[in-house]
mmCIF file of C-alpha atoms in Angstrom:
data_model
loop_
_atom_site.group_PDB
_atom_site.id
_atom_site.type_symbol
_atom_site.label_atom_id
_atom_site.label_comp_id
_atom_site.label_asym_id
_atom_site.label_seq_id
_atom_site.Cartn_x
_atom_site.Cartn_y
_atom_site.Cartn_z
ATOM 1 C CA UNK A 1233 -1.401 8.751 -24.113
ATOM 2 C CA UNK A 1234 -4.181 11.259 -23.350
ATOM 3 C CA UNK A 1235 -6.610 9.372 -25.588
ATOM 4 C CA UNK A 1236 -5.800 6.146 -23.758
ATOM 5 C CA UNK A 1237 -6.338 7.687 -20.316
ATOM 6 C CA UNK A 1238 -9.540 9.392 -21.507
ATOM 7 C CA UNK A 1239 -10.943 6.028 -22.564
ATOM 8 C CA UNK A 1240 -10.643 4.705 -19.011
ATOM 9 C CA UNK A 1241 -11.386 7.920 -17.096
ATOM 10 C CA UNK A 1242 -14.546 6.463 -15.564
ATOM 11 C CA UNK A 1243 -12.538 3.630 -13.988
ATOM 12 C CA UNK A 1244 -9.906 6.022 -12.644
ATOM 13 C CA UNK A 1245 -12.550 8.445 -11.351
ATOM 14 C CA UNK A 1246 -14.478 5.714 -9.563
ATOM 15 C CA UNK A 1247 -11.355 4.315 -7.963
ATOM 16 C CA UNK A 1248 -10.196 7.778 -6.920
ATOM 17 C CA UNK A 1249 -13.473 8.479 -5.113
ATOM 18 C CA UNK A 1250 -13.385 5.102 -3.392
ATOM 19 C CA UNK A 1251 -9.803 5.543 -2.219
ATOM 20 C CA UNK A 1252 -10.552 9.014 -0.884
ATOM 21 C CA UNK A 1253 -13.157 7.336 1.294
ATOM 22 C CA UNK A 1254 -10.781 4.548 2.293
ATOM 23 C CA UNK A 1255 -8.044 7.035 3.192
ATOM 24 C CA UNK A 1256 -10.475 9.087 5.238
ATOM 25 C CA UNK A 1257 -11.773 6.024 7.092
ATOM 26 C CA UNK A 1258 -8.310 4.893 8.201
ATOM 27 C CA UNK A 1259 -7.439 8.294 9.666
ATOM 28 C CA UNK A 1260 -10.903 8.717 11.144
ATOM 29 C CA UNK A 1261 -10.700 5.413 13.002
ATOM 30 C CA UNK A 1262 -7.241 6.160 14.362
ATOM 31 C CA UNK A 1263 -8.368 9.524 15.713
ATOM 32 C CA UNK A 1264 -11.657 8.231 17.062
ATOM 33 C CA UNK A 1265 -9.934 5.305 18.772
ATOM 34 C CA UNK A 1266 -7.586 7.773 20.460
ATOM 35 C CA UNK A 1267 -10.512 9.881 21.624
ATOM 36 C CA UNK A 1268 -12.194 6.732 22.993
ATOM 37 C CA UNK A 1269 -9.089 6.033 25.092
ATOM 38 C CA UNK A 1270 -8.096 2.790 23.363
ATOM 39 C CA UNK A 1271 -4.500 1.711 24.053
ATOM 40 C CA UNK A 1272 -1.900 1.785 21.289
ATOM 41 C CA UNK A 1273 -1.808 -2.017 21.287
ATOM 42 C CA UNK A 1274 -5.569 -2.276 20.878
ATOM 43 C CA UNK A 1275 -5.539 0.313 18.093
ATOM 44 C CA UNK A 1276 -2.757 -1.595 16.352
ATOM 45 C CA UNK A 1277 -4.742 -4.834 16.532
ATOM 46 C CA UNK A 1278 -7.858 -3.131 15.156
ATOM 47 C CA UNK A 1279 -6.044 -1.415 12.309
ATOM 48 C CA UNK A 1280 -4.085 -4.535 11.350
ATOM 49 C CA UNK A 1281 -7.375 -6.298 10.627
ATOM 50 C CA UNK A 1282 -7.686 -4.280 7.407
ATOM 51 C CA UNK A 1283 -4.533 -5.892 6.038
ATOM 52 C CA UNK A 1284 -5.656 -9.315 7.212
ATOM 53 C CA UNK A 1285 -8.764 -8.692 5.113
ATOM 54 C CA UNK A 1286 -6.477 -7.757 2.249
ATOM 55 C CA UNK A 1287 -4.776 -11.160 2.423
ATOM 56 C CA UNK A 1288 -8.076 -13.035 2.709
ATOM 57 C CA UNK A 1289 -9.523 -11.040 -0.178
ATOM 58 C CA UNK A 1290 -6.726 -12.247 -2.455
ATOM 59 C CA UNK A 1291 -8.280 -15.713 -2.260
ATOM 60 C CA UNK A 1292 -11.971 -14.906 -1.675
ATOM 61 C CA UNK A 1293 -12.571 -12.203 -4.279
ATOM 62 C CA UNK A 1294 -11.450 -13.920 -7.537
ATOM 63 C CA UNK A 1295 -14.099 -16.708 -7.248
ATOM 64 C CA UNK A 1296 -16.754 -14.070 -6.505
ATOM 65 C CA UNK A 1297 -15.785 -12.022 -9.563
ATOM 66 C CA UNK A 1298 -15.748 -15.115 -11.779
ATOM 67 C CA UNK A 1299 -19.158 -16.204 -10.527
ATOM 68 C CA UNK A 1300 -21.143 -12.947 -10.811
ATOM 69 C CA UNK A 1301 -19.082 -10.764 -13.142
ATOM 70 C CA UNK A 1302 -17.104 -7.601 -12.636
ATOM 71 C CA UNK A 1303 -19.887 -5.014 -12.407
ATOM 72 C CA UNK A 1304 -22.022 -7.034 -9.985
ATOM 73 C CA UNK A 1305 -18.995 -7.881 -7.852
ATOM 74 C CA UNK A 1306 -17.897 -4.238 -7.818
ATOM 75 C CA UNK A 1307 -21.380 -3.097 -6.787
ATOM 76 C CA UNK A 1308 -21.584 -5.708 -4.027
ATOM 77 C CA UNK A 1309 -18.120 -4.906 -2.656
ATOM 78 C CA UNK A 1310 -18.621 -1.129 -2.766
ATOM 79 C CA UNK A 1311 -21.969 -1.503 -1.000
ATOM 80 C CA UNK A 1312 -20.395 -3.762 1.632
ATOM 81 C CA UNK A 1313 -17.617 -1.249 2.258
ATOM 82 C CA UNK A 1314 -20.203 1.542 2.513
ATOM 83 C CA UNK A 1315 -22.298 -0.344 5.082
ATOM 84 C CA UNK A 1316 -19.182 -1.311 7.062
ATOM 85 C CA UNK A 1317 -18.073 2.326 7.265
ATOM 86 C CA UNK A 1318 -21.472 3.364 8.605
ATOM 87 C CA UNK A 1319 -21.441 0.573 11.183
ATOM 88 C CA UNK A 1320 -18.089 1.857 12.467
ATOM 89 C CA UNK A 1321 -19.862 5.037 13.532
ATOM 90 C CA UNK A 1322 -22.979 3.337 14.857
ATOM 91 C CA UNK A 1323 -21.208 0.627 16.890
ATOM 92 C CA UNK A 1324 -18.126 2.032 18.611
ATOM 93 C CA UNK A 1325 -16.697 -1.189 19.987
ATOM 94 C CA UNK A 1326 -13.179 -2.595 19.437
ATOM 95 C CA UNK A 1327 -14.338 -6.134 18.653
ATOM 96 C CA UNK A 1328 -16.940 -4.887 16.182
ATOM 97 C CA UNK A 1329 -14.407 -2.535 14.633
ATOM 98 C CA UNK A 1330 -11.922 -5.403 14.192
ATOM 99 C CA UNK A 1331 -14.489 -7.464 12.307
ATOM 100 C CA UNK A 1332 -15.522 -4.476 10.212
ATOM 101 C CA UNK A 1333 -11.888 -3.723 9.323
ATOM 102 C CA UNK A 1334 -11.460 -7.279 8.041
ATOM 103 C CA UNK A 1335 -14.606 -6.882 5.932
ATOM 104 C CA UNK A 1336 -13.435 -3.507 4.635
ATOM 105 C CA UNK A 1337 -10.022 -4.943 3.730
ATOM 106 C CA UNK A 1338 -11.623 -7.767 1.748
ATOM 107 C CA UNK A 1339 -13.937 -5.303 -0.005
ATOM 108 C CA UNK A 1340 -11.232 -2.787 -0.929
ATOM 109 C CA UNK A 1341 -8.948 -5.541 -2.235
ATOM 110 C CA UNK A 1342 -11.810 -6.825 -4.390
ATOM 111 C CA UNK A 1343 -12.463 -3.318 -5.721
ATOM 112 C CA UNK A 1344 -8.791 -3.037 -6.668
ATOM 113 C CA UNK A 1345 -8.990 -6.376 -8.472
ATOM 114 C CA UNK A 1346 -12.016 -5.361 -10.529
ATOM 115 C CA UNK A 1347 -10.562 -2.003 -11.573
ATOM 116 C CA UNK A 1348 -7.115 -3.387 -12.338
ATOM 117 C CA UNK A 1349 -8.435 -6.310 -14.366
ATOM 118 C CA UNK A 1350 -10.552 -3.814 -16.335
ATOM 119 C CA UNK A 1351 -7.502 -1.651 -16.983
ATOM 120 C CA UNK A 1352 -5.506 -4.695 -18.078
ATOM 121 C CA UNK A 1353 -8.191 -5.588 -20.587
ATOM 122 C CA UNK A 1354 -8.440 -2.087 -22.063
ATOM 123 C CA UNK A 1355 -4.815 -0.979 -22.130
ATOM 124 C CA UNK A 1356 -2.835 -2.960 -24.681
ATOM 125 C CA UNK A 1357 -0.368 -0.201 -25.489
ATOM 126 C CA UNK A 1358 1.524 2.314 -23.343
ATOM 127 C CA UNK A 1359 0.926 0.163 -20.287
ATOM 128 C CA UNK A 1360 3.826 1.763 -18.448
ATOM 129 C CA UNK A 1361 2.335 5.263 -18.705
ATOM 130 C CA UNK A 1362 -1.156 4.112 -17.749
ATOM 131 C CA UNK A 1363 0.268 2.100 -14.858
ATOM 132 C CA UNK A 1364 2.059 5.229 -13.598
ATOM 133 C CA UNK A 1365 -1.109 7.337 -13.944
ATOM 134 C CA UNK A 1366 -3.098 4.739 -12.027
ATOM 135 C CA UNK A 1367 -0.533 4.641 -9.220
ATOM 136 C CA UNK A 1368 -0.509 8.442 -9.041
ATOM 137 C CA UNK A 1369 -4.326 8.653 -8.928
ATOM 138 C CA UNK A 1370 -4.342 6.112 -6.086
ATOM 139 C CA UNK A 1371 -1.813 8.002 -3.945
ATOM 140 C CA UNK A 1372 -3.302 11.439 -4.611
ATOM 141 C CA UNK A 1373 -6.789 10.194 -3.736
ATOM 142 C CA UNK A 1374 -5.524 8.696 -0.475
ATOM 143 C CA UNK A 1375 -3.759 11.958 0.348
ATOM 144 C CA UNK A 1376 -6.673 14.233 -0.501
ATOM 145 C CA UNK A 1377 -9.029 12.037 1.492
ATOM 146 C CA UNK A 1378 -7.164 12.994 4.678
ATOM 147 C CA UNK A 1379 -8.468 16.553 4.562
ATOM 148 C CA UNK A 1380 -12.102 15.425 4.551
ATOM 149 C CA UNK A 1381 -11.703 14.798 8.289
ATOM 150 C CA UNK A 1382 -11.996 18.582 8.649
ATOM 151 C CA UNK A 1383 -15.614 18.542 7.465
ATOM 152 C CA UNK A 1384 -17.156 17.091 10.646
ATOM 153 C CA UNK A 1385 -14.312 15.910 12.888
ATOM 154 C CA UNK A 1386 -13.529 12.451 14.300
ATOM 155 C CA UNK A 1387 -16.178 12.529 17.020
ATOM 156 C CA UNK A 1388 -19.131 13.000 14.673
ATOM 157 C CA UNK A 1389 -21.212 10.240 13.109
ATOM 158 C CA UNK A 1390 -21.425 12.473 10.033
ATOM 159 C CA UNK A 1391 -17.762 11.679 9.249
ATOM 160 C CA UNK A 1392 -18.606 7.991 8.927
ATOM 161 C CA UNK A 1393 -21.624 8.910 6.808
ATOM 162 C CA UNK A 1394 -19.285 10.858 4.519
ATOM 163 C CA UNK A 1395 -17.107 7.775 4.093
ATOM 164 C CA UNK A 1396 -20.178 5.706 3.227
ATOM 165 C CA UNK A 1397 -21.226 8.310 0.671
ATOM 166 C CA UNK A 1398 -17.815 8.199 -1.007
ATOM 167 C CA UNK A 1399 -17.899 4.411 -1.275
ATOM 168 C CA UNK A 1400 -21.359 4.651 -2.826
ATOM 169 C CA UNK A 1401 -20.472 7.530 -5.170
ATOM 170 C CA UNK A 1402 -17.370 5.704 -6.349
ATOM 171 C CA UNK A 1403 -19.641 2.955 -7.607
ATOM 172 C CA UNK A 1404 -21.469 5.236 -10.076
ATOM 173 C CA UNK A 1405 -18.734 5.951 -12.675
ATOM 174 C CA UNK A 1406 -17.821 2.264 -12.797
ATOM 175 C CA UNK A 1407 -21.374 0.910 -12.908
ATOM 176 C CA UNK A 1408 -22.222 3.287 -15.770
ATOM 177 C CA UNK A 1409 -18.996 2.787 -17.730
ATOM 178 C CA UNK A 1410 -19.346 1.754 -21.392
ATOM 179 C CA UNK A 1411 -16.084 -0.205 -21.129
ATOM 180 C CA UNK A 1412 -16.609 -3.910 -21.803
ATOM 181 C CA UNK A 1413 -15.995 -6.394 -19.011
ATOM 182 C CA UNK A 1414 -12.616 -8.160 -18.923
ATOM 183 C CA UNK A 1415 -11.769 -11.815 -18.648
ATOM 184 C CA UNK A 1416 -12.284 -13.474 -15.239
ATOM 185 C CA UNK A 1417 -9.752 -12.861 -12.461
ATOM 186 C CA UNK A 1418 -7.611 -15.840 -11.490
ATOM 187 C CA UNK A 1419 -6.732 -16.766 -7.926
ATOM 188 C CA UNK A 1420 -3.021 -15.961 -7.435
ATOM 189 C CA UNK A 1421 -0.334 -18.435 -6.379
ATOM 190 C CA UNK A 1422 2.481 -17.507 -4.020
ATOM 191 C CA UNK A 1423 5.594 -19.763 -4.157
ATOM 192 C CA UNK A 1424 7.368 -18.064 -1.267
ATOM 193 C CA UNK A 1425 10.143 -20.586 -0.495
ATOM 194 C CA UNK A 1426 11.495 -20.473 -4.043
ATOM 195 C CA UNK A 1427 11.117 -16.702 -4.038
ATOM 196 C CA UNK A 1428 13.303 -16.326 -0.940
ATOM 197 C CA UNK A 1429 16.072 -18.432 -2.453
ATOM 198 C CA UNK A 1430 16.021 -16.381 -5.649
ATOM 199 C CA UNK A 1431 15.830 -12.954 -4.001
ATOM 200 C CA UNK A 1432 16.392 -12.797 -0.223
ATOM 201 C CA UNK A 1433 16.619 -8.992 -0.296
ATOM 202 C CA UNK A 1434 13.375 -8.642 -2.241
ATOM 203 C CA UNK A 1435 11.699 -11.102 0.127
ATOM 204 C CA UNK A 1436 12.764 -9.387 3.355
ATOM 205 C CA UNK A 1437 12.477 -5.902 1.844
ATOM 206 C CA UNK A 1438 8.848 -6.451 0.837
ATOM 207 C CA UNK A 1439 7.970 -7.856 4.255
ATOM 208 C CA UNK A 1440 9.687 -5.000 6.112
ATOM 209 C CA UNK A 1441 8.125 -2.423 3.802
ATOM 210 C CA UNK A 1442 4.738 -3.904 4.690
ATOM 211 C CA UNK A 1443 5.477 -3.574 8.409
ATOM 212 C CA UNK A 1444 6.476 0.074 7.974
ATOM 213 C CA UNK A 1445 3.640 1.166 5.687
ATOM 214 C CA UNK A 1446 1.065 -0.887 7.608
ATOM 215 C CA UNK A 1447 2.145 0.826 10.812
ATOM 216 C CA UNK A 1448 1.941 4.185 9.068
ATOM 217 C CA UNK A 1449 -1.631 3.619 7.902
ATOM 218 C CA UNK A 1450 -2.625 2.136 11.243
ATOM 219 C CA UNK A 1451 -0.958 4.378 13.829
ATOM 220 C CA UNK A 1452 0.169 7.631 12.200
ATOM 221 C CA UNK A 1453 -3.043 9.425 13.173
ATOM 222 C CA UNK A 1454 -2.627 8.227 16.766
ATOM 223 C CA UNK A 1455 0.945 9.555 16.793
ATOM 224 C CA UNK A 1456 -0.121 12.895 15.309
ATOM 225 C CA UNK A 1457 -2.788 13.237 17.983
ATOM 226 C CA UNK A 1458 -0.258 12.370 20.712
ATOM 227 C CA UNK A 1459 2.138 15.161 19.686
ATOM 228 C CA UNK A 1460 -0.663 17.704 19.932
ATOM 229 C CA UNK A 1461 -1.707 18.236 16.314
ATOM 230 C CA UNK A 1462 -5.277 19.331 15.625
ATOM 231 C CA UNK A 1463 -7.438 17.841 12.851
ATOM 232 C CA UNK A 1464 -5.809 20.012 10.169
ATOM 233 C CA UNK A 1465 -2.338 19.137 11.456
ATOM 234 C CA UNK A 1466 -3.140 15.420 11.384
ATOM 235 C CA UNK A 1467 -4.406 15.678 7.805
ATOM 236 C CA UNK A 1468 -1.306 17.636 6.759
ATOM 237 C CA UNK A 1469 1.072 15.209 8.445
ATOM 238 C CA UNK A 1470 -0.429 12.083 6.875
ATOM 239 C CA UNK A 1471 -0.946 13.638 3.441
ATOM 240 C CA UNK A 1472 2.602 14.973 3.089
ATOM 241 C CA UNK A 1473 4.006 11.528 3.875
ATOM 242 C CA UNK A 1474 1.810 10.100 1.106
ATOM 243 C CA UNK A 1475 2.689 12.874 -1.344
ATOM 244 C CA UNK A 1476 6.371 12.435 -0.506
ATOM 245 C CA UNK A 1477 6.049 8.786 -1.471
ATOM 246 C CA UNK A 1478 4.394 9.765 -4.749
ATOM 247 C CA UNK A 1479 6.976 12.434 -5.632
ATOM 248 C CA UNK A 1480 10.263 10.784 -4.668
ATOM 249 C CA UNK A 1481 9.642 7.176 -5.669
ATOM 250 C CA UNK A 1482 10.489 7.657 -9.355
ATOM 251 C CA UNK A 1483 13.728 9.659 -8.946
ATOM 252 C CA UNK A 1484 14.961 7.223 -6.287
ATOM 253 C CA UNK A 1485 14.112 4.276 -8.516
ATOM 254 C CA UNK A 1486 15.671 5.890 -11.583
ATOM 255 C CA UNK A 1487 18.858 6.438 -9.569
ATOM 256 C CA UNK A 1488 18.909 2.706 -8.798
ATOM 257 C CA UNK A 1489 18.955 1.747 -12.494
ATOM 258 C CA UNK A 1490 22.390 0.530 -13.647
ATOM 259 C CA UNK A 1491 23.516 0.311 -10.008
ATOM 260 C CA UNK A 1492 23.438 -2.411 -7.392
ATOM 261 C CA UNK A 1493 19.917 -1.803 -6.105
ATOM 262 C CA UNK A 1494 20.900 -3.321 -2.774
ATOM 263 C CA UNK A 1495 23.341 -0.467 -2.187
ATOM 264 C CA UNK A 1496 20.594 2.016 -3.068
ATOM 265 C CA UNK A 1497 18.239 0.163 -0.709
ATOM 266 C CA UNK A 1498 20.743 0.534 2.139
ATOM 267 C CA UNK A 1499 21.085 4.253 1.363
ATOM 268 C CA UNK A 1500 17.304 4.704 1.321
ATOM 269 C CA UNK A 1501 16.964 2.872 4.656
ATOM 270 C CA UNK A 1502 19.603 5.071 6.293
ATOM 271 C CA UNK A 1503 18.147 8.285 4.860
ATOM 272 C CA UNK A 1504 14.690 7.145 5.966
ATOM 273 C CA UNK A 1505 16.083 6.553 9.456
ATOM 274 C CA UNK A 1506 17.485 10.093 9.520
ATOM 275 C CA UNK A 1507 14.123 11.488 8.382
ATOM 276 C CA UNK A 1508 12.250 9.445 11.006
ATOM 277 C CA UNK A 1509 14.647 10.658 13.702
ATOM 278 C CA UNK A 1510 14.105 14.231 12.498
ATOM 279 C CA UNK A 1511 10.336 13.769 12.853
ATOM 280 C CA UNK A 1512 10.874 12.720 16.457
ATOM 281 C CA UNK A 1513 13.272 15.595 17.130
ATOM 282 C CA UNK A 1514 11.225 18.467 15.682
ATOM 283 C CA UNK A 1515 7.680 17.310 16.480
ATOM 284 C CA UNK A 1516 7.460 19.617 19.511
ATOM 285 C CA UNK A 1517 9.386 22.497 17.930
ATOM 286 C CA UNK A 1518 8.126 23.424 14.480
ATOM 287 C CA UNK A 1519 5.250 22.258 12.300
ATOM 288 C CA UNK A 1520 7.097 23.258 9.112
ATOM 289 C CA UNK A 1521 10.114 21.202 10.140
ATOM 290 C CA UNK A 1522 7.842 18.270 10.952
ATOM 291 C CA UNK A 1523 6.203 18.444 7.527
ATOM 292 C CA UNK A 1524 9.524 18.696 5.693
ATOM 293 C CA UNK A 1525 10.912 15.695 7.553
ATOM 294 C CA UNK A 1526 7.644 13.841 6.862
ATOM 295 C CA UNK A 1527 7.874 14.459 3.106
ATOM 296 C CA UNK A 1528 11.365 12.989 3.087
ATOM 297 C CA UNK A 1529 10.345 10.072 5.301
ATOM 298 C CA UNK A 1530 7.429 9.285 2.990
ATOM 299 C CA UNK A 1531 9.655 9.441 -0.066
ATOM 300 C CA UNK A 1532 12.192 7.009 1.388
ATOM 301 C CA UNK A 1533 9.842 4.614 3.198
ATOM 302 C CA UNK A 1534 7.326 4.355 0.338
ATOM 303 C CA UNK A 1535 10.187 3.548 -2.060
ATOM 304 C CA UNK A 1536 11.224 0.396 -0.195
ATOM 305 C CA UNK A 1537 8.569 -1.833 -1.751
ATOM 306 C CA UNK A 1538 9.177 -0.629 -5.311
ATOM 307 C CA UNK A 1539 12.936 -1.089 -4.923
ATOM 308 C CA UNK A 1540 12.394 -4.589 -3.513
ATOM 309 C CA UNK A 1541 10.160 -5.468 -6.469
ATOM 310 C CA UNK A 1542 12.681 -4.065 -8.957
ATOM 311 C CA UNK A 1543 15.552 -5.986 -7.339
ATOM 312 C CA UNK A 1544 13.514 -9.196 -7.419
ATOM 313 C CA UNK A 1545 12.683 -8.698 -11.085
ATOM 314 C CA UNK A 1546 16.409 -8.334 -11.789
ATOM 315 C CA UNK A 1547 17.021 -11.785 -10.245
ATOM 316 C CA UNK A 1548 14.169 -13.874 -11.660
ATOM 317 C CA UNK A 1549 13.519 -14.995 -15.211
ATOM 318 C CA UNK A 1550 11.236 -12.754 -17.228
ATOM 319 C CA UNK A 1551 8.561 -15.438 -17.321
ATOM 320 C CA UNK A 1552 8.506 -15.553 -13.517
ATOM 321 C CA UNK A 1553 7.817 -11.853 -12.978
ATOM 322 C CA UNK A 1554 4.075 -12.183 -12.373
ATOM 323 C CA UNK A 1555 4.314 -14.994 -9.827
ATOM 324 C CA UNK A 1556 7.225 -13.269 -8.103
ATOM 325 C CA UNK A 1557 5.299 -10.004 -7.800
ATOM 326 C CA UNK A 1558 2.292 -11.817 -6.377
ATOM 327 C CA UNK A 1559 4.532 -13.413 -3.777
ATOM 328 C CA UNK A 1560 5.959 -10.035 -2.826
ATOM 329 C CA UNK A 1561 2.427 -8.665 -2.452
ATOM 330 C CA UNK A 1562 1.544 -11.454 -0.042
ATOM 331 C CA UNK A 1563 4.702 -10.812 1.978
ATOM 332 C CA UNK A 1564 3.926 -7.107 2.055
ATOM 333 C CA UNK A 1565 0.411 -7.844 3.272
ATOM 334 C CA UNK A 1566 1.677 -10.148 6.017
ATOM 335 C CA UNK A 1567 4.107 -7.467 7.146
ATOM 336 C CA UNK A 1568 1.360 -4.849 7.071
ATOM 337 C CA UNK A 1569 -0.790 -7.093 9.270
ATOM 338 C CA UNK A 1570 1.929 -7.681 11.857
ATOM 339 C CA UNK A 1571 3.417 -4.174 11.833
ATOM 340 C CA UNK A 1572 0.633 -2.273 13.617
ATOM 341 C CA UNK A 1573 0.298 -5.013 16.257
ATOM 342 C CA UNK A 1574 4.010 -5.200 17.098
ATOM 343 C CA UNK A 1575 4.486 -1.440 16.975
ATOM 344 C CA UNK A 1576 1.355 -0.934 19.058
ATOM 345 C CA UNK A 1577 2.807 -3.317 21.631
ATOM 346 C CA UNK A 1578 6.039 -1.292 21.778
ATOM 347 C CA UNK A 1579 4.166 1.999 22.088
ATOM 348 C CA UNK A 1580 1.925 0.545 24.782
ATOM 349 C CA UNK A 1581 4.925 -0.112 27.021
ATOM 350 C CA UNK A 1582 6.872 3.027 26.063
ATOM 351 C CA UNK A 1583 5.311 6.194 24.658
ATOM 352 C CA UNK A 1584 3.303 6.993 21.529
ATOM 353 C CA UNK A 1585 5.777 9.747 20.661
ATOM 354 C CA UNK A 1586 8.520 7.193 19.898
ATOM 355 C CA UNK A 1587 6.578 5.914 16.878
ATOM 356 C CA UNK A 1588 9.037 7.409 14.336
ATOM 357 C CA UNK A 1589 11.972 5.899 16.243
ATOM 358 C CA UNK A 1590 10.379 2.457 15.962
ATOM 359 C CA UNK A 1591 10.154 3.009 12.201
ATOM 360 C CA UNK A 1592 13.815 4.017 12.230
ATOM 361 C CA UNK A 1593 14.769 0.788 14.001
ATOM 362 C CA UNK A 1594 12.955 -1.275 11.347
ATOM 363 C CA UNK A 1595 14.788 0.622 8.622
ATOM 364 C CA UNK A 1596 18.163 0.031 10.288
ATOM 365 C CA UNK A 1597 17.461 -3.690 10.671
ATOM 366 C CA UNK A 1598 16.593 -3.924 6.974
ATOM 367 C CA UNK A 1599 19.765 -2.020 6.069
ATOM 368 C CA UNK A 1600 21.871 -4.437 8.134
ATOM 369 C CA UNK A 1601 20.283 -7.457 6.464
ATOM 370 C CA UNK A 1602 20.802 -6.027 2.981
ATOM 371 C CA UNK A 1603 24.420 -5.146 3.803
ATOM 372 C CA UNK A 1604 25.020 -8.734 4.880
ATOM 373 C CA UNK A 1605 23.591 -9.971 1.551
ATOM 374 C CA UNK A 1606 25.834 -7.547 -0.339
ATOM 375 C CA UNK A 1607 28.857 -9.181 1.273
ATOM 376 C CA UNK A 1608 27.685 -12.734 0.488
ATOM 377 C CA UNK A 1609 26.036 -12.412 -2.972
ATOM 378 C CA UNK A 1610 27.349 -11.031 -6.218
ATOM 379 C CA UNK A 1611 25.490 -8.014 -7.637
ATOM 380 C CA UNK A 1612 23.271 -8.205 -10.700
ATOM 381 C CA UNK A 1613 25.128 -6.886 -13.742
ATOM 382 C CA UNK A 1614 23.806 -3.749 -15.430
ATOM 383 C CA UNK A 1615 23.033 -5.817 -18.537
ATOM 384 C CA UNK A 1616 20.715 -8.065 -16.521
ATOM 385 C CA UNK A 1617 18.883 -5.199 -14.838
ATOM 386 C CA UNK A 1618 15.503 -3.975 -15.997
ATOM 387 C CA UNK A 1619 14.153 -0.459 -15.685
ATOM 388 C CA UNK A 1620 12.622 0.700 -12.413
ATOM 389 C CA UNK A 1621 8.825 1.098 -12.398
ATOM 390 C CA UNK A 1622 7.112 2.971 -9.532
ATOM 391 C CA UNK A 1623 4.622 0.669 -7.790
ATOM 392 C CA UNK A 1624 2.527 0.599 -4.675
ATOM 393 C CA UNK A 1625 0.741 -2.285 -3.027
ATOM 394 C CA UNK A 1626 -2.722 -2.775 -4.521
ATOM 395 C CA UNK A 1627 -3.773 -6.239 -5.751
ATOM 396 C CA UNK A 1628 -2.044 -9.089 -7.564
ATOM 397 C CA UNK A 1629 -3.906 -8.126 -10.732
ATOM 398 C CA UNK A 1630 -1.859 -4.916 -10.928
ATOM 399 C CA UNK A 1631 1.220 -7.036 -11.627
ATOM 400 C CA UNK A 1632 -0.196 -7.735 -15.063
ATOM 401 C CA UNK A 1633 -0.191 -3.988 -15.815
ATOM 402 C CA UNK A 1634 3.476 -3.714 -14.947
ATOM 403 C CA UNK A 1635 5.289 -3.243 -18.289
ATOM 404 C CA UNK A 1636 8.070 -5.535 -17.060
ATOM 405 C CA UNK A 1637 5.567 -8.418 -17.146
ATOM 406 C CA UNK A 1638 4.857 -8.195 -20.873
ATOM 407 C CA UNK A 1639 8.260 -9.435 -22.016
ATOM 408 C CA UNK A 1640 7.378 -13.107 -21.713
ATOM 409 C CA UNK A 1641 4.341 -15.208 -20.870
ATOM 410 C CA UNK A 1642 3.618 -16.052 -17.249
ATOM 411 C CA UNK A 1643 5.385 -19.127 -15.876
ATOM 412 C CA UNK A 1644 5.330 -20.797 -12.536
ATOM 413 C CA UNK A 1645 8.172 -20.364 -10.017
ATOM 414 C CA UNK A 1646 7.625 -23.920 -8.833
ATOM 415 C CA UNK A 1647 9.107 -25.499 -11.940
#
């Protein structure tokens, strides 16, 4: 295991540096937008553009990688993301920021694709362990990146320069890697209608998870600023939610094995609602209580997507796993695009402090839908269930690293 990870350390290091910059940029923009006096709706629209770029990148990046190769594409995308981050600081304008967020989303998605296709090519054995390490590196890097806001603060151009430096530095380990280039990346297909009929809970769960996590990435810094947290408090709040998602996802998923995952999904939604309500209740009382509730909220809310994927895998044929996962990724991206806009609209007409309650409402609605499906559909037998694998939304290429996808060759859901 250690020898395998050591052979791809340069890829993991480069991606970790890049994601630290991406995590910092998201928080930085949320705080800076708040300082500029932008409304919650406008901030939601701006931040949702990143996930729109994510969706567009799923179709635009594979042809680019096939045409120029992985290293050249990675260098071009990292440079584009670096320039875009600098322009955020030089041109503080909501329209410009929206365009730049789309560009950044496309670039980051392309960077994910390059790294994940490289990992797929190199890791032929112990894919499950490497997949877990990669997911952990991604979440830790995003969490650690939050604290870099303390270096210069959200009002300083130097913070945007720091983001640009991280995007550029992340390029070095990958550009200098001795690892051979993988096969070209294919443009994914997303048969969503068939996917809904085969797994309604996975379909709706992935979409709702996207709304919740997209709203977290887009508006959590704005909420933290509204409840009076300073820069350190904002970094702590966002990072503990991320770390909670990294720590609790596996035990929650392991608990769902050999059980009706839909029942576990309902439990997770209700517990996440309680945690979100606790965030709202203690935000003005105790920072420690806020952080504890945030860890639990992150653990439950970040588990929704992985549980939805696992439930879908239980209901599709083994040869359909890759196409099904790609469909779930698209749904998650659509939800992440709409979530910040709709939540921003609610906060605009109410109060920024009700942000966790809005998340609680989304969780309750998902729980009600899943409960209705439990009453109308038979559960998957324990013999038909696969093992839970912790996942987070990156690119469609990551589906090929999922050990559940190596049981049978890829087939098309359309057949």
